[in-house]
C-alpha cells in the first residue's frame, strides 16, 4: 500500500483523501491545514491518518498533495524545502487549474518529482463530491516520473487523467472558465433580454432551458460550425440590426464581440457580401 500525505485539507484535500482510502490502494499518512481543527475534521471525514501541526512533523510519503489555495502553493513548497520534509523520489503535486507544476520546481533540489493534477470538477461539498467524482477528467502535467505515479493514483480514485503539455495551464483553465462561468453569464444576459421583451419570469427556465440544452447537445455532437443556427449564419442583417437597436448599452460590447466571432465561425456558410455587411454592422 502506498502513502499519501495532504497539506491543505479543505474541499479538495479531504475529498481526494477519502477517495484514496476508499480505493484500497492508498493509505493517508499525515494531514496538515491552516488550523489544527480543520485537519482533525478532515481526518474524521477521510477515516484515516494523523493530524500534524507543523510542516516539519510531516512523515515521508510516496505522494504529497498540496491542496492549499493557489496563492499559497509556492510558499508552502518553499516551506517544505526549508523544513527538509521532502524525500528523494517522492512525488509532490498540487491541484490548481491555472498554475503549472513548475511552481513546485524548487522541490526538485530535494530529489522530488513535481506535477499538477487538476480535477475538472466543482468540489462544493466533499460528501457529495465523493459520491459524484467517478469519471472526472483530470489534467496532468509535470515531471515524467510524477505523471506516471499520478496516472495510477488518478485511476485508483476513479478519475480519467489526461496529459497537458507544459505551458498550457493558463489557456486550459481559461477554456474551462469560458465553458462553465461564461455560460452562466450568457444565461443571465438572455434572461434580462427576455424580461425586457415581456416574457413572464416563470416561463424563463422552460423557454431558455430547452433552447440552451438543445444547442449544447448539438454543438457537442456536431461541432460548432455545423451546430450554428440563427440570424448571423442565415445572413439576416436586418434582424441583427433590430437586436442592436434594443440591446442595453452595457451588453453592446459583448453582443458585438460574440457576433463577430460568430461571423468567423459561420465561415463559408455565409456569402462574402453577407459577411461584410454583418461585420460592418457589428463593428459600427
Ligand atoms: N474547489 C474546487 O472546486 C476546486 C476544483 C479543482 C481544483 N481546485 C484547486 O484545489 C486547491 C484547493 O482548493 P480548495 O477549494 O480545496 O480550497 P479550500 O477548501 O479553501 O481549502 C484550502 C485548505 O488549505 C489550508 N491552508 C491554507 N493555507 C495554508 C498553508 N499556508 N499551509 C497549510 N494549509 C493551508 C486551509 O486550512 P483551513 O482549513 O484551516 O482554512 C484549507 O484546509 C486549489 O489549488 C484549487 O485551485 C479546487
PDB file of C-alpha atoms and ligand atoms in Angstrom, residues 6-14 32-39 41-42 55 65-73 75-76 94-99 117-124 173, ligand 1:
ATOM      1  CA  UNK A   6      -2.109  16.077   2.391  1.00  0.00           C
ATOM      2  CA  UNK A   7      -1.224  19.703   3.089  1.00  0.00           C
ATOM      3  CA  UNK A   8      -4.450  21.715   2.895  1.00  0.00           C
ATOM      4  CA  UNK A   9      -7.417  19.639   3.992  1.00  0.00           C
ATOM      5  CA  UNK A  10     -10.241  21.774   2.604  1.00  0.00           C
ATOM      6  CA  UNK A  11     -12.754  20.668  -0.021  1.00  0.00           C
ATOM      7  CA  UNK A  12     -10.300  19.122  -2.489  1.00  0.00           C
ATOM      8  CA  UNK A  13      -7.843  17.697   0.052  1.00  0.00           C
ATOM      9  CA  UNK A  14     -10.394  15.825   2.123  1.00  0.00           C
ATOM     10  CA  UNK A  32      -1.959  19.437   7.825  1.00  0.00           C
ATOM     11  CA  UNK A  33      -4.192  22.505   7.425  1.00  0.00           C
ATOM     12  CA  UNK A  34      -4.043  26.167   8.372  1.00  0.00           C
ATOM     13  CA  UNK A  35      -5.977  25.329  11.568  1.00  0.00           C
ATOM     14  CA  UNK A  36      -5.497  22.117  13.568  1.00  0.00           C
ATOM     15  CA  UNK A  37      -9.296  21.802  13.956  1.00  0.00           C
ATOM     16  CA  UNK A  38      -9.606  21.695  10.183  1.00  0.00           C
ATOM     17  CA  UNK A  39      -7.080  18.838   9.907  1.00  0.00           C
ATOM     18  CA  UNK A  41     -12.276  17.418  10.782  1.00  0.00           C
ATOM     19  CA  UNK A  42     -10.612  16.137   7.617  1.00  0.00           C
ATOM     20  CA  UNK A  55       5.314  21.017   8.289  1.00  0.00           C
ATOM     21  CA  UNK A  65      -0.727  16.663  -2.210  1.00  0.00           C
ATOM     22  CA  UNK A  66      -0.615  20.437  -1.724  1.00  0.00           C
ATOM     23  CA  UNK A  67      -4.330  21.268  -1.847  1.00  0.00           C
ATOM     24  CA  UNK A  68      -3.909  24.766  -0.465  1.00  0.00           C
ATOM     25  CA  UNK A  69      -5.264  27.953  -2.115  1.00  0.00           C
ATOM     26  CA  UNK A  70      -3.433  28.717  -5.374  1.00  0.00           C
ATOM     27  CA  UNK A  71      -1.676  31.751  -3.888  1.00  0.00           C
ATOM     28  CA  UNK A  72      -0.177  29.621  -1.085  1.00  0.00           C
ATOM     29  CA  UNK A  73       1.296  26.816  -3.250  1.00  0.00           C
ATOM     30  CA  UNK A  75       5.248  29.454  -0.240  1.00  0.00           C
ATOM     31  CA  UNK A  76       4.177  26.035   1.105  1.00  0.00           C
ATOM     32  CA  UNK A  94      -0.901  20.498  -6.482  1.00  0.00           C
ATOM     33  CA  UNK A  95      -4.488  20.611  -7.727  1.00  0.00           C
ATOM     34  CA  UNK A  96      -4.682  24.112  -9.208  1.00  0.00           C
ATOM     35  CA  UNK A  97      -6.240  24.539 -12.643  1.00  0.00           C
ATOM     36  CA  UNK A  98      -4.290  27.653 -13.617  1.00  0.00           C
ATOM     37  CA  UNK A  99      -0.841  27.108 -12.024  1.00  0.00           C
ATOM     38  CA  UNK A 117      -3.301  17.182 -11.231  1.00  0.00           C
ATOM     39  CA  UNK A 118      -6.366  19.338 -11.834  1.00  0.00           C
ATOM     40  CA  UNK A 119      -9.782  17.706 -11.493  1.00  0.00           C
ATOM     41  CA  UNK A 120     -12.293  19.440 -13.788  1.00  0.00           C
ATOM     42  CA  UNK A 121     -14.932  19.205 -11.069  1.00  0.00           C
ATOM     43  CA  UNK A 122     -16.626  21.556  -8.613  1.00  0.00           C
ATOM     44  CA  UNK A 123     -15.929  20.443  -5.033  1.00  0.00           C
ATOM     45  CA  UNK A 124     -18.674  22.465  -3.362  1.00  0.00           C
ATOM     46  CA  UNK A 173      -8.120  26.943 -17.317  1.00  0.00           C
TER      47      UNK A 173
HETATM   48  N1  LIG B   1     -12.877  23.788  -5.014  1.00  0.00           N
HETATM   49  C1  LIG B   1     -12.865  23.337  -6.257  1.00  0.00           C
HETATM   50  O1  LIG B   1     -13.928  23.113  -6.851  1.00  0.00           O
HETATM   51  C2  LIG B   1     -11.546  23.038  -6.953  1.00  0.00           C
HETATM   52  C3  LIG B   1     -11.577  22.310  -8.157  1.00  0.00           C
HETATM   53  C4  LIG B   1     -10.374  21.952  -8.769  1.00  0.00           C
HETATM   54  C5  LIG B   1      -9.176  22.369  -8.208  1.00  0.00           C
HETATM   55  N2  LIG B   1      -9.168  23.121  -7.061  1.00  0.00           N
HETATM   56  C6  LIG B   1      -7.862  23.513  -6.507  1.00  0.00           C
HETATM   57  O2  LIG B   1      -7.618  22.793  -5.300  1.00  0.00           O
HETATM   58  C7  LIG B   1      -6.821  23.594  -4.407  1.00  0.00           C
HETATM   59  C8  LIG B   1      -7.533  23.685  -3.058  1.00  0.00           C
HETATM   60  O3  LIG B   1      -8.807  24.281  -3.250  1.00  0.00           O
HETATM   61  P1  LIG B   1      -9.994  24.042  -2.182  1.00  0.00           P
HETATM   62  O4  LIG B   1     -11.246  24.506  -2.864  1.00  0.00           O
HETATM   63  O5  LIG B   1      -9.926  22.702  -1.595  1.00  0.00           O
HETATM   64  O6  LIG B   1      -9.601  25.133  -1.064  1.00  0.00           O
HETATM   65  P2  LIG B   1     -10.169  25.244   0.420  1.00  0.00           P
HETATM   66  O7  LIG B   1     -11.410  24.447   0.601  1.00  0.00           O
HETATM   67  O8  LIG B   1     -10.179  26.699   0.753  1.00  0.00           O
HETATM   68  O9  LIG B   1      -9.029  24.525   1.302  1.00  0.00           O
HETATM   69  C9  LIG B   1      -7.749  25.052   1.405  1.00  0.00           C
HETATM   70  C10 LIG B   1      -7.051  24.343   2.548  1.00  0.00           C
HETATM   71  O10 LIG B   1      -5.709  24.829   2.637  1.00  0.00           O
HETATM   72  C11 LIG B   1      -5.420  25.129   4.013  1.00  0.00           C
HETATM   73  N3  LIG B   1      -4.374  26.124   4.004  1.00  0.00           N
HETATM   74  C12 LIG B   1      -4.427  27.422   3.618  1.00  0.00           C
HETATM   75  N4  LIG B   1      -3.211  27.979   3.705  1.00  0.00           N
HETATM   76  C13 LIG B   1      -2.368  27.010   4.168  1.00  0.00           C
HETATM   77  C14 LIG B   1      -0.985  26.968   4.493  1.00  0.00           C
HETATM   78  N5  LIG B   1      -0.199  28.032   4.323  1.00  0.00           N
HETATM   79  N6  LIG B   1      -0.474  25.810   4.956  1.00  0.00           N
HETATM   80  C15 LIG B   1      -1.241  24.712   5.120  1.00  0.00           C
HETATM   81  N7  LIG B   1      -2.567  24.688   4.833  1.00  0.00           N
HETATM   82  C16 LIG B   1      -3.109  25.830   4.371  1.00  0.00           C
HETATM   83  C17 LIG B   1      -6.733  25.568   4.593  1.00  0.00           C
HETATM   84  O11 LIG B   1      -6.709  25.462   6.004  1.00  0.00           O
HETATM   85  P3  LIG B   1      -8.010  25.762   6.911  1.00  0.00           P
HETATM   86  O12 LIG B   1      -8.949  24.629   6.626  1.00  0.00           O
HETATM   87  O13 LIG B   1      -7.503  25.739   8.300  1.00  0.00           O
HETATM   88  O14 LIG B   1      -8.524  27.078   6.436  1.00  0.00           O
HETATM   89  C18 LIG B   1      -7.678  24.554   3.920  1.00  0.00           C
HETATM   90  O15 LIG B   1      -7.676  23.356   4.635  1.00  0.00           O
HETATM   91  C19 LIG B   1      -6.604  24.936  -5.099  1.00  0.00           C
HETATM   92  O16 LIG B   1      -5.370  24.900  -5.772  1.00  0.00           O
HETATM   93  C20 LIG B   1      -7.755  24.988  -6.112  1.00  0.00           C
HETATM   94  O17 LIG B   1      -7.450  25.788  -7.256  1.00  0.00           O
HETATM   95  C21 LIG B   1     -10.314  23.459  -6.412  1.00  0.00           C
END
